[in-house]
GROMACS .gro file of C-alpha atoms in nm:
model
  272
    1UNK     CA    1  10.782   7.949   7.207
    2UNK     CA    2  10.794   7.682   6.919
    3UNK     CA    3  10.543   7.877   6.713
    4UNK     CA    4  10.747   8.198   6.753
    5UNK     CA    5  11.062   8.012   6.642
    6UNK     CA    6  10.885   7.872   6.342
    7UNK     CA    7  10.756   8.215   6.261
    8UNK     CA    8  11.115   8.358   6.268
    9UNK     CA    9  11.244   8.073   6.053
   10UNK     CA   10  10.968   8.139   5.795
   11UNK     CA   11  11.065   8.516   5.785
   12UNK     CA   12  11.422   8.423   5.745
   13UNK     CA   13  11.335   8.195   5.463
   14UNK     CA   14  11.146   8.480   5.299
   15UNK     CA   15  11.454   8.687   5.337
   16UNK     CA   16  11.690   8.422   5.188
   17UNK     CA   17  11.451   8.411   4.872
   18UNK     CA   18  11.500   8.783   4.837
   19UNK     CA   19  11.872   8.715   4.722
   20UNK     CA   20  11.726   8.592   4.397
   21UNK     CA   21  11.608   8.832   4.125
   22UNK     CA   22  11.228   8.845   4.132
   23UNK     CA   23  11.048   8.751   3.812
   24UNK     CA   24  10.796   8.965   3.642
   25UNK     CA   25  10.944   9.302   3.730
   26UNK     CA   26  10.800   9.578   3.507
   27UNK     CA   27  11.040   9.753   3.281
   28UNK     CA   28  11.054  10.133   3.335
   29UNK     CA   29  11.104  10.340   3.006
   30UNK     CA   30  11.166  10.686   3.150
   31UNK     CA   31  11.442  10.843   3.342
   32UNK     CA   32  11.193  10.981   3.592
   33UNK     CA   33  11.068  10.631   3.684
   34UNK     CA   34  11.424  10.511   3.703
   35UNK     CA   35  11.515  10.791   3.957
   36UNK     CA   36  11.195  10.724   4.157
   37UNK     CA   37  11.294  10.359   4.184
   38UNK     CA   38  11.653  10.436   4.286
   39UNK     CA   39  11.522  10.666   4.546
   40UNK     CA   40  11.301  10.405   4.692
   41UNK     CA   41  11.592  10.172   4.706
   42UNK     CA   42  11.795  10.403   4.916
   43UNK     CA   43  11.525  10.477   5.162
   44UNK     CA   44  11.425  10.116   5.222
   45UNK     CA   45  11.767   9.995   5.279
   46UNK     CA   46  11.802  10.251   5.573
   47UNK     CA   47  11.461  10.140   5.698
   48UNK     CA   48  11.573   9.776   5.697
   49UNK     CA   49  11.889   9.887   5.889
   50UNK     CA   50  11.689  10.089   6.149
   51UNK     CA   51  11.465   9.787   6.212
   52UNK     CA   52  11.772   9.548   6.247
   53UNK     CA   53  11.912   9.765   6.529
   54UNK     CA   54  11.588   9.727   6.722
   55UNK     CA   55  11.579   9.347   6.644
   56UNK     CA   56  11.939   9.322   6.771
   57UNK     CA   57  11.835   9.445   7.114
   58UNK     CA   58  11.571   9.186   7.185
   59UNK     CA   59  11.517   8.954   6.891
   60UNK     CA   60  11.159   9.105   6.847
   61UNK     CA   61  10.954   8.932   6.578
   62UNK     CA   62  10.780   9.263   6.484
   63UNK     CA   63  11.120   9.422   6.418
   64UNK     CA   64  11.205   9.122   6.202
   65UNK     CA   65  10.883   9.159   6.011
   66UNK     CA   66  10.982   9.522   5.937
   67UNK     CA   67  11.321   9.413   5.818
   68UNK     CA   68  11.186   9.166   5.576
   69UNK     CA   69  10.923   9.417   5.453
   70UNK     CA   70  11.185   9.682   5.385
   71UNK     CA   71  11.432   9.438   5.219
   72UNK     CA   72  11.131   9.326   5.003
   73UNK     CA   73  11.068   9.681   4.900
   74UNK     CA   74  11.439   9.727   4.825
   75UNK     CA   75  11.446   9.416   4.620
   76UNK     CA   76  11.137   9.531   4.422
   77UNK     CA   77  11.308   9.865   4.358
   78UNK     CA   78  11.630   9.708   4.247
   79UNK     CA   79  11.455   9.465   4.016
   80UNK     CA   80  11.280   9.768   3.851
   81UNK     CA   81  11.614   9.936   3.809
   82UNK     CA   82  11.767   9.611   3.649
   83UNK     CA   83  11.470   9.583   3.417
   84UNK     CA   84  11.462   9.948   3.319
   85UNK     CA   85  11.500  10.025   2.955
   86UNK     CA   86  11.560  10.400   3.009
   87UNK     CA   87  11.941  10.365   2.938
   88UNK     CA   88  12.041  10.634   3.192
   89UNK     CA   89  12.289  10.398   3.356
   90UNK     CA   90  12.521  10.131   3.195
   91UNK     CA   91  12.449   9.763   3.262
   92UNK     CA   92  12.792   9.752   3.444
   93UNK     CA   93  12.682  10.032   3.680
   94UNK     CA   94  12.356   9.868   3.764
   95UNK     CA   95  12.523   9.527   3.814
   96UNK     CA   96  12.777   9.688   4.053
   97UNK     CA   97  12.488   9.815   4.268
   98UNK     CA   98  12.309   9.493   4.249
   99UNK     CA   99  12.624   9.304   4.381
  100UNK     CA  100  12.651   9.548   4.670
  101UNK     CA  101  12.278   9.476   4.749
  102UNK     CA  102  12.337   9.098   4.748
  103UNK     CA  103  12.623   9.140   4.980
  104UNK     CA  104  12.396   9.369   5.200
  105UNK     CA  105  12.133   9.096   5.208
  106UNK     CA  106  12.384   8.833   5.292
  107UNK     CA  107  12.512   9.034   5.582
  108UNK     CA  108  12.166   9.107   5.699
  109UNK     CA  109  12.080   8.737   5.705
  110UNK     CA  110  12.403   8.650   5.892
  111UNK     CA  111  12.346   8.919   6.150
  112UNK     CA  112  11.979   8.807   6.204
  113UNK     CA  113  12.105   8.451   6.246
  114UNK     CA  114  12.356   8.566   6.520
  115UNK     CA  115  12.080   8.732   6.719
  116UNK     CA  116  11.845   8.450   6.680
  117UNK     CA  117  12.101   8.177   6.768
  118UNK     CA  118  12.304   8.348   7.041
  119UNK     CA  119  12.056   8.600   7.170
  120UNK     CA  120  12.277   8.899   7.108
  121UNK     CA  121  12.462   9.046   6.794
  122UNK     CA  122  12.816   8.991   6.681
  123UNK     CA  123  12.963   9.345   6.689
  124UNK     CA  124  13.201   9.273   6.398
  125UNK     CA  125  12.932   9.142   6.182
  126UNK     CA  126  12.709   9.435   6.275
  127UNK     CA  127  12.995   9.676   6.185
  128UNK     CA  128  13.031   9.497   5.838
  129UNK     CA  129  12.657   9.539   5.779
  130UNK     CA  130  12.654   9.914   5.869
  131UNK     CA  131  12.968   9.974   5.658
  132UNK     CA  132  12.820   9.778   5.366
  133UNK     CA  133  12.491   9.985   5.402
  134UNK     CA  134  12.693  10.306   5.392
  135UNK     CA  135  12.907  10.222   5.091
  136UNK     CA  136  12.614  10.074   4.900
  137UNK     CA  137  12.400  10.387   4.951
  138UNK     CA  138  12.691  10.608   4.867
  139UNK     CA  139  12.724  10.431   4.537
  140UNK     CA  140  12.341  10.442   4.479
  141UNK     CA  141  12.353  10.828   4.552
  142UNK     CA  142  12.646  10.866   4.309
  143UNK     CA  143  12.451  10.663   4.042
  144UNK     CA  144  12.144  10.869   4.108
  145UNK     CA  145  12.339  11.187   4.013
  146UNK     CA  146  12.467  11.012   3.698
  147UNK     CA  147  12.119  10.892   3.609
  148UNK     CA  148  11.981  11.237   3.661
  149UNK     CA  149  12.235  11.390   3.426
  150UNK     CA  150  12.186  11.124   3.163
  151UNK     CA  151  11.807  11.149   3.175
  152UNK     CA  152  11.798  11.465   2.972
  153UNK     CA  153  11.520  11.615   3.167
  154UNK     CA  154  11.532  11.917   3.392
  155UNK     CA  155  11.509  11.816   3.755
  156UNK     CA  156  11.234  11.970   3.969
  157UNK     CA  157  11.430  12.145   4.251
  158UNK     CA  158  11.159  12.077   4.514
  159UNK     CA  159  11.124  11.711   4.423
  160UNK     CA  160  11.493  11.664   4.444
  161UNK     CA  161  11.521  11.857   4.775
  162UNK     CA  162  11.234  11.640   4.917
  163UNK     CA  163  11.403  11.325   4.811
  164UNK     CA  164  11.732  11.426   4.953
  165UNK     CA  165  11.558  11.526   5.283
  166UNK     CA  166  11.396  11.187   5.300
  167UNK     CA  167  11.736  11.016   5.252
  168UNK     CA  168  11.892  11.225   5.520
  169UNK     CA  169  11.617  11.155   5.758
  170UNK     CA  170  11.632  10.781   5.695
  171UNK     CA  171  12.009  10.777   5.751
  172UNK     CA  172  11.976  10.982   6.071
  173UNK     CA  173  11.703  10.753   6.200
  174UNK     CA  174  11.916  10.438   6.138
  175UNK     CA  175  12.216  10.595   6.310
  176UNK     CA  176  12.000  10.713   6.605
  177UNK     CA  177  11.871  10.365   6.635
  178UNK     CA  178  12.212  10.226   6.635
  179UNK     CA  179  12.316  10.462   6.911
  180UNK     CA  180  12.001  10.376   7.116
  181UNK     CA  181  12.020   9.995   7.104
  182UNK     CA  182  12.388   9.948   7.184
  183UNK     CA  183  12.641  10.095   7.424
  184UNK     CA  184  12.906  10.059   7.160
  185UNK     CA  185  12.707  10.205   6.891
  186UNK     CA  186  13.001  10.397   6.742
  187UNK     CA  187  13.145  10.071   6.617
  188UNK     CA  188  12.868  10.023   6.365
  189UNK     CA  189  12.706  10.350   6.269
  190UNK     CA  190  12.875  10.359   5.933
  191UNK     CA  191  13.181  10.527   5.786
  192UNK     CA  192  13.369  10.753   6.017
  193UNK     CA  193  13.382  11.033   5.762
  194UNK     CA  194  12.998  11.064   5.756
  195UNK     CA  195  12.846  11.387   5.882
  196UNK     CA  196  12.756  11.380   6.249
  197UNK     CA  197  12.387  11.360   6.346
  198UNK     CA  198  12.389  11.737   6.436
  199UNK     CA  199  12.532  11.823   6.113
  200UNK     CA  200  12.287  11.617   5.930
  201UNK     CA  201  12.001  11.777   6.118
  202UNK     CA  202  12.121  12.116   5.986
  203UNK     CA  203  12.142  11.958   5.640
  204UNK     CA  204  11.766  11.856   5.694
  205UNK     CA  205  11.681  12.211   5.784
  206UNK     CA  206  11.818  12.348   5.468
  207UNK     CA  207  11.655  12.084   5.247
  208UNK     CA  208  11.318  12.143   5.416
  209UNK     CA  209  11.338  12.504   5.363
  210UNK     CA  210  11.376  12.439   4.993
  211UNK     CA  211  11.081  12.222   4.981
  212UNK     CA  212  10.881  12.487   5.164
  213UNK     CA  213  10.976  12.759   4.908
  214UNK     CA  214  10.727  12.838   4.629
  215UNK     CA  215  10.345  12.812   4.607
  216UNK     CA  216  10.146  12.518   4.749
  217UNK     CA  217   9.801  12.385   4.710
  218UNK     CA  218   9.603  12.306   5.026
  219UNK     CA  219   9.706  11.936   4.987
  220UNK     CA  220  10.071  12.007   4.933
  221UNK     CA  221  10.079  12.264   5.223
  222UNK     CA  222   9.930  12.001   5.458
  223UNK     CA  223  10.196  11.747   5.372
  224UNK     CA  224  10.482  11.987   5.410
  225UNK     CA  225  10.335  12.126   5.735
  226UNK     CA  226  10.324  11.779   5.871
  227UNK     CA  227  10.681  11.727   5.799
  228UNK     CA  228  10.779  12.058   5.956
  229UNK     CA  229  10.571  11.992   6.275
  230UNK     CA  230  10.705  11.653   6.322
  231UNK     CA  231  11.059  11.770   6.267
  232UNK     CA  232  11.027  12.054   6.522
  233UNK     CA  233  10.919  11.799   6.775
  234UNK     CA  234  11.223  11.572   6.738
  235UNK     CA  235  11.495  11.811   6.598
  236UNK     CA  236  11.648  11.872   6.942
  237UNK     CA  237  11.695  11.494   7.000
  238UNK     CA  238  11.907  11.486   6.680
  239UNK     CA  239  12.100  11.803   6.763
  240UNK     CA  240  12.171  11.703   7.107
  241UNK     CA  241  12.148  11.331   7.156
  242UNK     CA  242  12.027  11.234   7.495
  243UNK     CA  243  12.008  10.881   7.650
  244UNK     CA  244  11.687  10.992   7.831
  245UNK     CA  245  11.514  11.068   7.497
  246UNK     CA  246  11.216  10.836   7.431
  247UNK     CA  247  11.369  10.647   7.139
  248UNK     CA  248  11.046  10.487   6.997
  249UNK     CA  249  10.896  10.833   6.971
  250UNK     CA  250  11.194  10.959   6.777
  251UNK     CA  251  11.178  10.645   6.548
  252UNK     CA  252  10.799  10.690   6.493
  253UNK     CA  253  10.813  11.061   6.416
  254UNK     CA  254  11.108  11.009   6.180
  255UNK     CA  255  10.913  10.738   5.992
  256UNK     CA  256  10.612  10.982   5.972
  257UNK     CA  257  10.838  11.247   5.827
  258UNK     CA  258  10.962  11.020   5.563
  259UNK     CA  259  10.595  10.913   5.477
  260UNK     CA  260  10.494  11.282   5.449
  261UNK     CA  261  10.788  11.355   5.228
  262UNK     CA  262  10.678  11.078   4.999
  263UNK     CA  263  10.332  11.233   4.978
  264UNK     CA  264  10.497  11.564   4.903
  265UNK     CA  265  10.696  11.410   4.629
  266UNK     CA  266  10.382  11.242   4.480
  267UNK     CA  267  10.191  11.574   4.487
  268UNK     CA  268  10.475  11.770   4.326
  269UNK     CA  269  10.525  11.508   4.057
  270UNK     CA  270  10.150  11.518   3.975
  271UNK     CA  271  10.171  11.892   3.936
  272UNK     CA  272  10.496  11.894   3.734
   0.00000   0.00000   0.00000
């Protein structure tokens, strides 16, 4: 028990250090790299939120590990955005997003401490965390559009559809996890004006159809087919939420979809 508590404390210390800007971030000189980093930032924040909801239910150290890993990845992406010399966003725009991220990390630490110390979450703090995640990622998405416009390059429609699909899936997964791990999940799933899960599932359908359009090499077809098959397996659970659904299967397949979409994006980028 003592070893487990020391492990949690060391992980929390690692999370605390992530509030500081990492040294040695490599400057990115192209708008394409900037957009890729901003995309990674959005995805990993939702992955952190998804893992926190699992952690809030039982204080599981594995879930805490996943939180720290996702926040670390978001932190690396944010540092790359800050260090970028692409000029597609103003310093003020980047700093505003970075301040949101600092607040998100502070709220994440506070919520983790509540679960660790009391054995259960504080619903008000949890709601603050979800709302900050929602507003932060809304800002990130708006800035993504601005950066895309300012990059001066023609966006690849399939790459952008795949990225949008990954963001929708990550958001759906986090919201499904919130609903699964609390009887009052509606309190902390995010902004009330967000599309419902069934509406987001239809959005994902449309985005996936765009990714599937056009020619595909064997490697690309395999990645897209993997997304499609996994999606068909869990789609009904997002369309019609059922408490009898096996939540860890939904979570695992959703993460698999995000990984395959990442592979899809990489292949499309290499062929661009």
